[in-house]
Coordinates of N, CA and C in Angstrom, one line a residue:
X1 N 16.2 -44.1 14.5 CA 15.5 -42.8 14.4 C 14.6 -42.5 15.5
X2 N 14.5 -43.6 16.1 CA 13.4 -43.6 17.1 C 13.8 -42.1 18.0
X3 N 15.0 -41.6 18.6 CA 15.2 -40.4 19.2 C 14.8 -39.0 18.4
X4 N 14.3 -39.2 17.7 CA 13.7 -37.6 16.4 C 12.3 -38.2 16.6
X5 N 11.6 -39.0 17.5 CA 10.0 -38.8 17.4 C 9.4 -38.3 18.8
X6 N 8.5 -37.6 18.9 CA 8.1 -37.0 20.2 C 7.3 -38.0 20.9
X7 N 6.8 -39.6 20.3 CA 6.2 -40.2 21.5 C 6.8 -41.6 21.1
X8 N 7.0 -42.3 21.8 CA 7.6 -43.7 21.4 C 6.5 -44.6 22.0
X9 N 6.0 -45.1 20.8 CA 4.6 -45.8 21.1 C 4.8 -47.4 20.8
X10 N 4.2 -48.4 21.4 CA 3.9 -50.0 21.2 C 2.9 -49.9 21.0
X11 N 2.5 -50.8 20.0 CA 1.1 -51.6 20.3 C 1.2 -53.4 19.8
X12 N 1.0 -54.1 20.9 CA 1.3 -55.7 20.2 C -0.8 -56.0 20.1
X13 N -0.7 -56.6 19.1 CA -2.3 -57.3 19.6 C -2.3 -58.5 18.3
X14 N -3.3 -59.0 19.3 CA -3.7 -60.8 18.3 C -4.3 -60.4 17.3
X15 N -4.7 -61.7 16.2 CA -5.3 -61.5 15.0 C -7.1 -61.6 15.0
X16 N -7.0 -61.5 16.5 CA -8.8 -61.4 16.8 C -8.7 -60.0 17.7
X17 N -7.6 -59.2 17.3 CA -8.2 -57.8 17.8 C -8.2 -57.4 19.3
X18 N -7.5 -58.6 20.0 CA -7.4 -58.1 21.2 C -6.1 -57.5 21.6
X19 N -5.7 -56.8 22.6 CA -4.4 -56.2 23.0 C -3.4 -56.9 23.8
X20 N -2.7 -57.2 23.3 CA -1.3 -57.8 24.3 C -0.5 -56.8 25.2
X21 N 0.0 -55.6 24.4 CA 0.7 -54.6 25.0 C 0.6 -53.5 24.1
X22 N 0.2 -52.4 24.6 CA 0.4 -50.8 24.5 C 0.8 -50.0 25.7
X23 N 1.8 -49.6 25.1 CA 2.8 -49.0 26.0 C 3.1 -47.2 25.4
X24 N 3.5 -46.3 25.8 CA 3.7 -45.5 25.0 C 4.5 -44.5 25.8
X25 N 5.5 -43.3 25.9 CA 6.5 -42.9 26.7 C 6.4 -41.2 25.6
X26 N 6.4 -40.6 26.6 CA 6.5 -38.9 26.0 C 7.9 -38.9 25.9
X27 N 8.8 -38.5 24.6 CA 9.7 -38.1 24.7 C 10.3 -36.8 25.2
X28 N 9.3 -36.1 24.9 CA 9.5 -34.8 25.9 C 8.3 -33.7 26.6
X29 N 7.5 -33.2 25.1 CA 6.6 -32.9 25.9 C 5.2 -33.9 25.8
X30 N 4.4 -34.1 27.0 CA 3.2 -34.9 27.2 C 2.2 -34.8 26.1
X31 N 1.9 -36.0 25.6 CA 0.6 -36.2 24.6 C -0.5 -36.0 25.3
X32 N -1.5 -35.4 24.2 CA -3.0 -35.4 24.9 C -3.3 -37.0 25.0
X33 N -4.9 -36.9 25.5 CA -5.8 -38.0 25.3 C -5.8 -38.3 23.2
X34 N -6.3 -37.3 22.9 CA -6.6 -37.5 21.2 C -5.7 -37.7 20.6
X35 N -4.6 -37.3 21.1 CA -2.7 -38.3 20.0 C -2.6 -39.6 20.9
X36 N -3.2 -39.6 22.1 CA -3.1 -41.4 22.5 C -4.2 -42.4 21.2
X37 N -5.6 -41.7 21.6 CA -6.1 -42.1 20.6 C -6.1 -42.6 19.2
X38 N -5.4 -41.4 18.4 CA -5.2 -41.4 17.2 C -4.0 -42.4 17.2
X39 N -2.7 -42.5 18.0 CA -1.8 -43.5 18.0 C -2.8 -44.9 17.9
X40 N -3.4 -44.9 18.7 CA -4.0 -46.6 19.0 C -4.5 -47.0 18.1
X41 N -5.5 -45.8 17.5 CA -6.5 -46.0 15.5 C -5.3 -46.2 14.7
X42 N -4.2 -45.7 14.5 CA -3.5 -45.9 13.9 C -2.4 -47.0 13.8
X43 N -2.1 -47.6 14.8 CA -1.5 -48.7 15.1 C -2.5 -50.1 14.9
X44 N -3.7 -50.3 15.3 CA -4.6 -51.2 15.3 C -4.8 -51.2 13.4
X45 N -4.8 -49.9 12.4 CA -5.2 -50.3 11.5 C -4.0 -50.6 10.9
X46 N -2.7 -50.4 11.2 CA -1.9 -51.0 10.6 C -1.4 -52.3 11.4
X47 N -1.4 -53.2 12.2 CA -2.0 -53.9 12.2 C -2.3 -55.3 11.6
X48 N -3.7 -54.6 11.5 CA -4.5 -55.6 10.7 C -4.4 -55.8 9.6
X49 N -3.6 -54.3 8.6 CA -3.4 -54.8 7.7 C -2.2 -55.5 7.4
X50 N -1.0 -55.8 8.5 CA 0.2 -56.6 8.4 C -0.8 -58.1 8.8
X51 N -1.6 -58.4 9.3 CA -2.7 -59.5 9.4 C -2.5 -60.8 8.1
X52 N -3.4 -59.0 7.5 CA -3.9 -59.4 5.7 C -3.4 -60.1 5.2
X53 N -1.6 -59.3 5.2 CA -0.4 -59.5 4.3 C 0.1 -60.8 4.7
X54 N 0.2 -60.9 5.7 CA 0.8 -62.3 6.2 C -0.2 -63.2 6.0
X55 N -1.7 -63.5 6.8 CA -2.3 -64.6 5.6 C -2.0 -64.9 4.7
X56 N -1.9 -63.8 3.7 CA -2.5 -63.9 2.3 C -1.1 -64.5 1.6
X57 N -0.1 -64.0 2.4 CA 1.8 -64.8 1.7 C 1.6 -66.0 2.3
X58 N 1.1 -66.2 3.7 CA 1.1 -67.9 3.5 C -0.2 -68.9 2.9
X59 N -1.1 -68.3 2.4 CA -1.8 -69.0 2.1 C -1.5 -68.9 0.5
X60 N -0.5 -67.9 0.1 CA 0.2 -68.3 -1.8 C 0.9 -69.3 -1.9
X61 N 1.9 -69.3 -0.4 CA 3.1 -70.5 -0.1 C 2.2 -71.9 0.2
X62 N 1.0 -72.0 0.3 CA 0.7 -73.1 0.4 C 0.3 -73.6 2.0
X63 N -0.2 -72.6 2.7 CA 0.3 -73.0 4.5 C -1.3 -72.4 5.0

């Protein structure tokens, strides 16, 4: 589905919040500054909450 979105965005980062890779590609017309923005708030808080989830399943599993 990725070809039906207007920005094809990355974001990799550690579980201390720092950034590995953000990368991001206009699929056709150019994003502002404030949809880069709002992509990176958006990506960072999901995320952290994939963080959460993964802790919290290995530390049920016993790990």
């Amino acid at each position: 589905m990725d070809q039906n979105a207007d920005v094809d965005f990355n974001v990799v980062m550690t579980d201390s919040g720092e950034f590995v890779e953000a990368q991001g590609t206009a699929e056709g017309e150019p994003f502002s500054k404030g949809a880069l923005n709002a992509m990176m708030l958006l990506a960072e808080m999901g995320i952290e909450e994939l963080i959460r989830l993964q802790r919290r399943a290995l530390a049920e599993a016993g790990f």
